[in-house]
Amino acid sequence: QVQLVESGGGLVQAGGSLGLSCAASDDTFVSYAMGWFRQAPGKEREFVATISWNGGRTYYANSVKGRFTISRDNSKNTVYLQMNSLKPEDTADYYCAAGLNTGTMSYEYDYWGQGTQVTVSS
């Protein structure tokens, strides 16, 4: 069972940038598609981005397209989320997840990290 640990969250002003990382516990990482989700206070968890096992395919939520970039380094068992032009509405807890396919629904992912908080001030 792969374990995932996110890092890189924090407080940033609107218009700023922040990079998140998610490190996996073992080399099975390479066999998983990876996704990023977020959950704002009082709201349901929502899809942000996903990347295939080899990085060849990526897909983004419309709300972040053009501002966020998902990438991965299989040699480091790590997936990244680079967030630019941040908006207050991007404030949420961000979670990485591992699954067999590049899905957009939470149930398509089997393993989850504990989350990292991102706060964007106006």
mmCIF file with all atom_site columns, C-alpha atoms in Angstrom:
data_model
loop_
_atom_site.group_PDB
_atom_site.id
_atom_site.type_symbol
_atom_site.label_atom_id
_atom_site.label_alt_id
_atom_site.label_comp_id
_atom_site.label_asym_id
_atom_site.label_entity_id
_atom_site.label_seq_id
_atom_site.pdbx_PDB_ins_code
_atom_site.Cartn_x
_atom_site.Cartn_y
_atom_site.Cartn_z
_atom_site.occupancy
_atom_site.B_iso_or_equiv
_atom_site.pdbx_formal_charge
_atom_site.auth_seq_id
_atom_site.auth_comp_id
_atom_site.auth_asym_id
_atom_site.auth_atom_id
_atom_site.pdbx_PDB_model_num
ATOM 1   C CA . GLN A 1 1   ? 0.000   0.000  0.000   1.00 0.00 ? 1   GLN A CA 1
ATOM 2   C CA . VAL A 1 2   ? 1.642   3.206  -1.180  1.00 0.00 ? 2   VAL A CA 1
ATOM 3   C CA . GLN A 1 3   ? 1.761   6.105  1.256   1.00 0.00 ? 3   GLN A CA 1
ATOM 4   C CA . LEU A 1 4   ? 1.607   9.703  0.065   1.00 0.00 ? 4   LEU A CA 1
ATOM 5   C CA . VAL A 1 5   ? 2.857   12.814 1.809   1.00 0.00 ? 5   VAL A CA 1
ATOM 6   C CA . GLU A 1 6   ? 2.115   16.315 0.526   1.00 0.00 ? 6   GLU A CA 1
ATOM 7   C CA . SER A 1 7   ? 4.203   19.379 1.234   1.00 0.00 ? 7   SER A CA 1
ATOM 8   C CA . GLY A 1 8   ? 4.571   22.943 0.078   1.00 0.00 ? 8   GLY A CA 1
ATOM 9   C CA . GLY A 1 9   ? 1.349   24.529 1.221   1.00 0.00 ? 9   GLY A CA 1
ATOM 10  C CA . GLY A 1 10  ? 1.217   27.926 2.857   1.00 0.00 ? 10  GLY A CA 1
ATOM 11  C CA . LEU A 1 11  ? -0.028  31.477 2.669   1.00 0.00 ? 11  LEU A CA 1
ATOM 12  C CA . VAL A 1 12  ? 0.365   33.503 -0.517  1.00 0.00 ? 12  VAL A CA 1
ATOM 13  C CA . GLN A 1 13  ? -1.061  36.720 -1.867  1.00 0.00 ? 13  GLN A CA 1
ATOM 14  C CA . ALA A 1 14  ? -3.453  36.749 -4.792  1.00 0.00 ? 14  ALA A CA 1
ATOM 15  C CA . GLY A 1 15  ? -1.529  36.675 -8.049  1.00 0.00 ? 15  GLY A CA 1
ATOM 16  C CA . GLY A 1 16  ? 1.330   34.782 -6.478  1.00 0.00 ? 16  GLY A CA 1
ATOM 17  C CA . SER A 1 17  ? 2.655   31.285 -7.009  1.00 0.00 ? 17  SER A CA 1
ATOM 18  C CA . LEU A 1 18  ? 3.071   28.181 -4.912  1.00 0.00 ? 18  LEU A CA 1
ATOM 19  C CA . GLY A 1 19  ? 4.402   24.715 -5.630  1.00 0.00 ? 19  GLY A CA 1
ATOM 20  C CA . LEU A 1 20  ? 3.112   21.560 -4.005  1.00 0.00 ? 20  LEU A CA 1
ATOM 21  C CA . SER A 1 21  ? 4.890   18.216 -3.851  1.00 0.00 ? 21  SER A CA 1
ATOM 22  C CA . CYS A 1 22  ? 3.602   14.754 -3.081  1.00 0.00 ? 22  CYS A CA 1
ATOM 23  C CA . ALA A 1 23  ? 6.133   12.065 -2.266  1.00 0.00 ? 23  ALA A CA 1
ATOM 24  C CA . ALA A 1 24  ? 5.261   8.392  -2.467  1.00 0.00 ? 24  ALA A CA 1
ATOM 25  C CA . SER A 1 25  ? 6.689   5.805  -0.125  1.00 0.00 ? 25  SER A CA 1
ATOM 26  C CA . ASP A 1 26  ? 7.894   3.274  -2.684  1.00 0.00 ? 26  ASP A CA 1
ATOM 27  C CA . ASP A 1 27  ? 8.593   2.526  -6.317  1.00 0.00 ? 27  ASP A CA 1
ATOM 28  C CA . THR A 1 28  ? 5.059   1.304  -7.002  1.00 0.00 ? 28  THR A CA 1
ATOM 29  C CA . PHE A 1 29  ? 4.478   5.014  -7.590  1.00 0.00 ? 29  PHE A CA 1
ATOM 30  C CA . VAL A 1 30  ? 5.477   4.555  -11.217 1.00 0.00 ? 30  VAL A CA 1
ATOM 31  C CA . SER A 1 31  ? 2.508   2.286  -11.854 1.00 0.00 ? 31  SER A CA 1
ATOM 32  C CA . TYR A 1 32  ? -0.091  4.800  -10.696 1.00 0.00 ? 32  TYR A CA 1
ATOM 33  C CA . ALA A 1 33  ? -1.845  7.704  -12.278 1.00 0.00 ? 33  ALA A CA 1
ATOM 34  C CA . MET A 1 34  ? -1.735  10.619 -9.874  1.00 0.00 ? 34  MET A CA 1
ATOM 35  C CA . GLY A 1 35  ? -4.291  13.265 -9.132  1.00 0.00 ? 35  GLY A CA 1
ATOM 36  C CA . TRP A 1 36  ? -4.624  16.457 -7.145  1.00 0.00 ? 36  TRP A CA 1
ATOM 37  C CA . PHE A 1 37  ? -7.879  17.355 -5.455  1.00 0.00 ? 37  PHE A CA 1
ATOM 38  C CA . ARG A 1 38  ? -8.851  20.177 -3.146  1.00 0.00 ? 38  ARG A CA 1
ATOM 39  C CA . GLN A 1 39  ? -11.467 20.842 -0.525  1.00 0.00 ? 39  GLN A CA 1
ATOM 40  C CA . ALA A 1 40  ? -12.428 24.296 0.643   1.00 0.00 ? 40  ALA A CA 1
ATOM 41  C CA . PRO A 1 41  ? -14.133 24.852 4.002   1.00 0.00 ? 41  PRO A CA 1
ATOM 42  C CA . GLY A 1 42  ? -17.781 23.866 3.809   1.00 0.00 ? 42  GLY A CA 1
ATOM 43  C CA . LYS A 1 43  ? -17.461 22.513 0.286   1.00 0.00 ? 43  LYS A CA 1
ATOM 44  C CA . GLU A 1 44  ? -17.076 19.106 -1.284  1.00 0.00 ? 44  GLU A CA 1
ATOM 45  C CA . ARG A 1 45  ? -13.752 17.806 -2.467  1.00 0.00 ? 45  ARG A CA 1
ATOM 46  C CA . GLU A 1 46  ? -13.151 18.710 -6.099  1.00 0.00 ? 46  GLU A CA 1
ATOM 47  C CA . PHE A 1 47  ? -10.844 17.558 -8.848  1.00 0.00 ? 47  PHE A CA 1
ATOM 48  C CA . VAL A 1 48  ? -7.903  19.770 -9.780  1.00 0.00 ? 48  VAL A CA 1
ATOM 49  C CA . ALA A 1 49  ? -5.554  17.854 -12.091 1.00 0.00 ? 49  ALA A CA 1
ATOM 50  C CA . THR A 1 50  ? -4.393  14.397 -13.042 1.00 0.00 ? 50  THR A CA 1
ATOM 51  C CA . ILE A 1 51  ? -1.388  12.878 -14.783 1.00 0.00 ? 51  ILE A CA 1
ATOM 52  C CA . SER A 1 52  ? -0.820  9.444  -16.283 1.00 0.00 ? 52  SER A CA 1
ATOM 53  C CA . TRP A 1 53  ? 1.815   7.047  -14.995 1.00 0.00 ? 53  TRP A CA 1
ATOM 54  C CA . ASN A 1 54  ? 4.432   8.201  -17.503 1.00 0.00 ? 54  ASN A CA 1
ATOM 55  C CA . GLY A 1 55  ? 3.413   11.847 -17.598 1.00 0.00 ? 55  GLY A CA 1
ATOM 56  C CA . GLY A 1 56  ? 2.189   11.548 -21.154 1.00 0.00 ? 56  GLY A CA 1
ATOM 57  C CA . ARG A 1 57  ? -1.346  12.644 -20.396 1.00 0.00 ? 57  ARG A CA 1
ATOM 58  C CA . THR A 1 58  ? -2.582  15.436 -18.194 1.00 0.00 ? 58  THR A CA 1
ATOM 59  C CA . TYR A 1 59  ? -6.017  16.849 -17.556 1.00 0.00 ? 59  TYR A CA 1
ATOM 60  C CA . TYR A 1 60  ? -7.156  19.885 -15.596 1.00 0.00 ? 60  TYR A CA 1
ATOM 61  C CA . ALA A 1 61  ? -10.297 21.276 -14.101 1.00 0.00 ? 61  ALA A CA 1
ATOM 62  C CA . ASN A 1 62  ? -11.530 24.283 -16.042 1.00 0.00 ? 62  ASN A CA 1
ATOM 63  C CA . SER A 1 63  ? -11.097 26.459 -12.979 1.00 0.00 ? 63  SER A CA 1
ATOM 64  C CA . VAL A 1 64  ? -7.317  25.942 -12.942 1.00 0.00 ? 64  VAL A CA 1
ATOM 65  C CA . LYS A 1 65  ? -6.508  25.362 -16.608 1.00 0.00 ? 65  LYS A CA 1
ATOM 66  C CA . GLY A 1 66  ? -3.758  27.666 -17.785 1.00 0.00 ? 66  GLY A CA 1
ATOM 67  C CA . ARG A 1 67  ? -2.716  28.523 -14.219 1.00 0.00 ? 67  ARG A CA 1
ATOM 68  C CA . PHE A 1 68  ? -1.780  25.171 -12.678 1.00 0.00 ? 68  PHE A CA 1
ATOM 69  C CA . THR A 1 69  ? 0.654   22.559 -13.996 1.00 0.00 ? 69  THR A CA 1
ATOM 70  C CA . ILE A 1 70  ? 0.869   18.965 -12.840 1.00 0.00 ? 70  ILE A CA 1
ATOM 71  C CA . SER A 1 71  ? 4.079   17.021 -13.392 1.00 0.00 ? 71  SER A CA 1
ATOM 72  C CA . ARG A 1 72  ? 5.875   14.015 -12.008 1.00 0.00 ? 72  ARG A CA 1
ATOM 73  C CA . ASP A 1 73  ? 9.365   12.653 -11.554 1.00 0.00 ? 73  ASP A CA 1
ATOM 74  C CA . ASN A 1 74  ? 9.229   8.872  -11.364 1.00 0.00 ? 74  ASN A CA 1
ATOM 75  C CA . SER A 1 75  ? 12.889  8.682  -10.366 1.00 0.00 ? 75  SER A CA 1
ATOM 76  C CA . LYS A 1 76  ? 11.942  10.581 -7.203  1.00 0.00 ? 76  LYS A CA 1
ATOM 77  C CA . ASN A 1 77  ? 8.517   8.988  -6.666  1.00 0.00 ? 77  ASN A CA 1
ATOM 78  C CA . THR A 1 78  ? 7.086   12.500 -6.583  1.00 0.00 ? 78  THR A CA 1
ATOM 79  C CA . VAL A 1 79  ? 4.250   14.378 -8.238  1.00 0.00 ? 79  VAL A CA 1
ATOM 80  C CA . TYR A 1 80  ? 4.095   18.154 -8.316  1.00 0.00 ? 80  TYR A CA 1
ATOM 81  C CA . LEU A 1 81  ? 1.484   20.847 -8.690  1.00 0.00 ? 81  LEU A CA 1
ATOM 82  C CA . GLN A 1 82  ? 2.760   24.266 -9.724  1.00 0.00 ? 82  GLN A CA 1
ATOM 83  C CA . MET A 1 83  ? 0.148   26.906 -9.037  1.00 0.00 ? 83  MET A CA 1
ATOM 84  C CA . ASN A 1 84  ? 0.455   30.348 -10.633 1.00 0.00 ? 84  ASN A CA 1
ATOM 85  C CA . SER A 1 85  ? -1.805  33.401 -10.704 1.00 0.00 ? 85  SER A CA 1
ATOM 86  C CA . LEU A 1 86  ? -3.449  32.219 -7.529  1.00 0.00 ? 86  LEU A CA 1
ATOM 87  C CA . LYS A 1 87  ? -6.856  33.529 -6.562  1.00 0.00 ? 87  LYS A CA 1
ATOM 88  C CA . PRO A 1 88  ? -8.594  33.671 -3.171  1.00 0.00 ? 88  PRO A CA 1
ATOM 89  C CA . GLU A 1 89  ? -11.001 31.006 -4.436  1.00 0.00 ? 89  GLU A CA 1
ATOM 90  C CA . ASP A 1 90  ? -8.038  28.607 -4.715  1.00 0.00 ? 90  ASP A CA 1
ATOM 91  C CA . THR A 1 91  ? -7.897  28.535 -0.916  1.00 0.00 ? 91  THR A CA 1
ATOM 92  C CA . ALA A 1 92  ? -8.380  24.929 0.187   1.00 0.00 ? 92  ALA A CA 1
ATOM 93  C CA . ASP A 1 93  ? -6.743  21.829 1.538   1.00 0.00 ? 93  ASP A CA 1
ATOM 94  C CA . TYR A 1 94  ? -4.962  20.130 -1.342  1.00 0.00 ? 94  TYR A CA 1
ATOM 95  C CA . TYR A 1 95  ? -4.684  16.352 -1.547  1.00 0.00 ? 95  TYR A CA 1
ATOM 96  C CA . CYS A 1 96  ? -2.728  14.086 -3.839  1.00 0.00 ? 96  CYS A CA 1
ATOM 97  C CA . ALA A 1 97  ? -4.056  10.674 -4.723  1.00 0.00 ? 97  ALA A CA 1
ATOM 98  C CA . ALA A 1 98  ? -2.929  7.538  -6.560  1.00 0.00 ? 98  ALA A CA 1
ATOM 99  C CA . GLY A 1 99  ? -5.097  5.403  -8.790  1.00 0.00 ? 99  GLY A CA 1
ATOM 100 C CA . LEU A 1 100 ? -5.098  3.151  -11.799 1.00 0.00 ? 100 LEU A CA 1
ATOM 101 C CA . ASN A 1 101 ? -6.523  5.696  -14.214 1.00 0.00 ? 101 ASN A CA 1
ATOM 102 C CA . THR A 1 102 ? -6.430  9.425  -14.841 1.00 0.00 ? 102 THR A CA 1
ATOM 103 C CA . GLY A 1 103 ? -9.905  10.022 -13.500 1.00 0.00 ? 103 GLY A CA 1
ATOM 104 C CA . THR A 1 104 ? -11.614 13.154 -12.263 1.00 0.00 ? 104 THR A CA 1
ATOM 105 C CA . MET A 1 105 ? -13.667 11.546 -9.512  1.00 0.00 ? 105 MET A CA 1
ATOM 106 C CA . SER A 1 106 ? -12.484 10.844 -5.980  1.00 0.00 ? 106 SER A CA 1
ATOM 107 C CA . TYR A 1 107 ? -13.666 7.247  -6.041  1.00 0.00 ? 107 TYR A CA 1
ATOM 108 C CA . GLU A 1 108 ? -11.282 6.480  -8.900  1.00 0.00 ? 108 GLU A CA 1
ATOM 109 C CA . TYR A 1 109 ? -8.302  6.894  -6.586  1.00 0.00 ? 109 TYR A CA 1
ATOM 110 C CA . ASP A 1 110 ? -7.242  4.303  -4.058  1.00 0.00 ? 110 ASP A CA 1
ATOM 111 C CA . TYR A 1 111 ? -4.612  6.044  -1.948  1.00 0.00 ? 111 TYR A CA 1
ATOM 112 C CA . TRP A 1 112 ? -4.630  9.543  -0.508  1.00 0.00 ? 112 TRP A CA 1
ATOM 113 C CA . GLY A 1 113 ? -2.260  11.852 1.267   1.00 0.00 ? 113 GLY A CA 1
ATOM 114 C CA . GLN A 1 114 ? -3.126  13.752 4.410   1.00 0.00 ? 114 GLN A CA 1
ATOM 115 C CA . GLY A 1 115 ? -3.437  17.096 2.653   1.00 0.00 ? 115 GLY A CA 1
ATOM 116 C CA . THR A 1 116 ? -1.648  20.415 2.745   1.00 0.00 ? 116 THR A CA 1
ATOM 117 C CA . GLN A 1 117 ? -3.310  23.772 3.313   1.00 0.00 ? 117 GLN A CA 1
ATOM 118 C CA . VAL A 1 118 ? -3.152  26.575 0.777   1.00 0.00 ? 118 VAL A CA 1
ATOM 119 C CA . THR A 1 119 ? -4.439  30.017 1.675   1.00 0.00 ? 119 THR A CA 1
ATOM 120 C CA . VAL A 1 120 ? -4.600  32.817 -0.867  1.00 0.00 ? 120 VAL A CA 1
ATOM 121 C CA . SER A 1 121 ? -5.148  36.267 0.577   1.00 0.00 ? 121 SER A CA 1
ATOM 122 C CA . SER A 1 122 ? -6.797  39.062 -1.389  1.00 0.00 ? 122 SER A CA 1
#
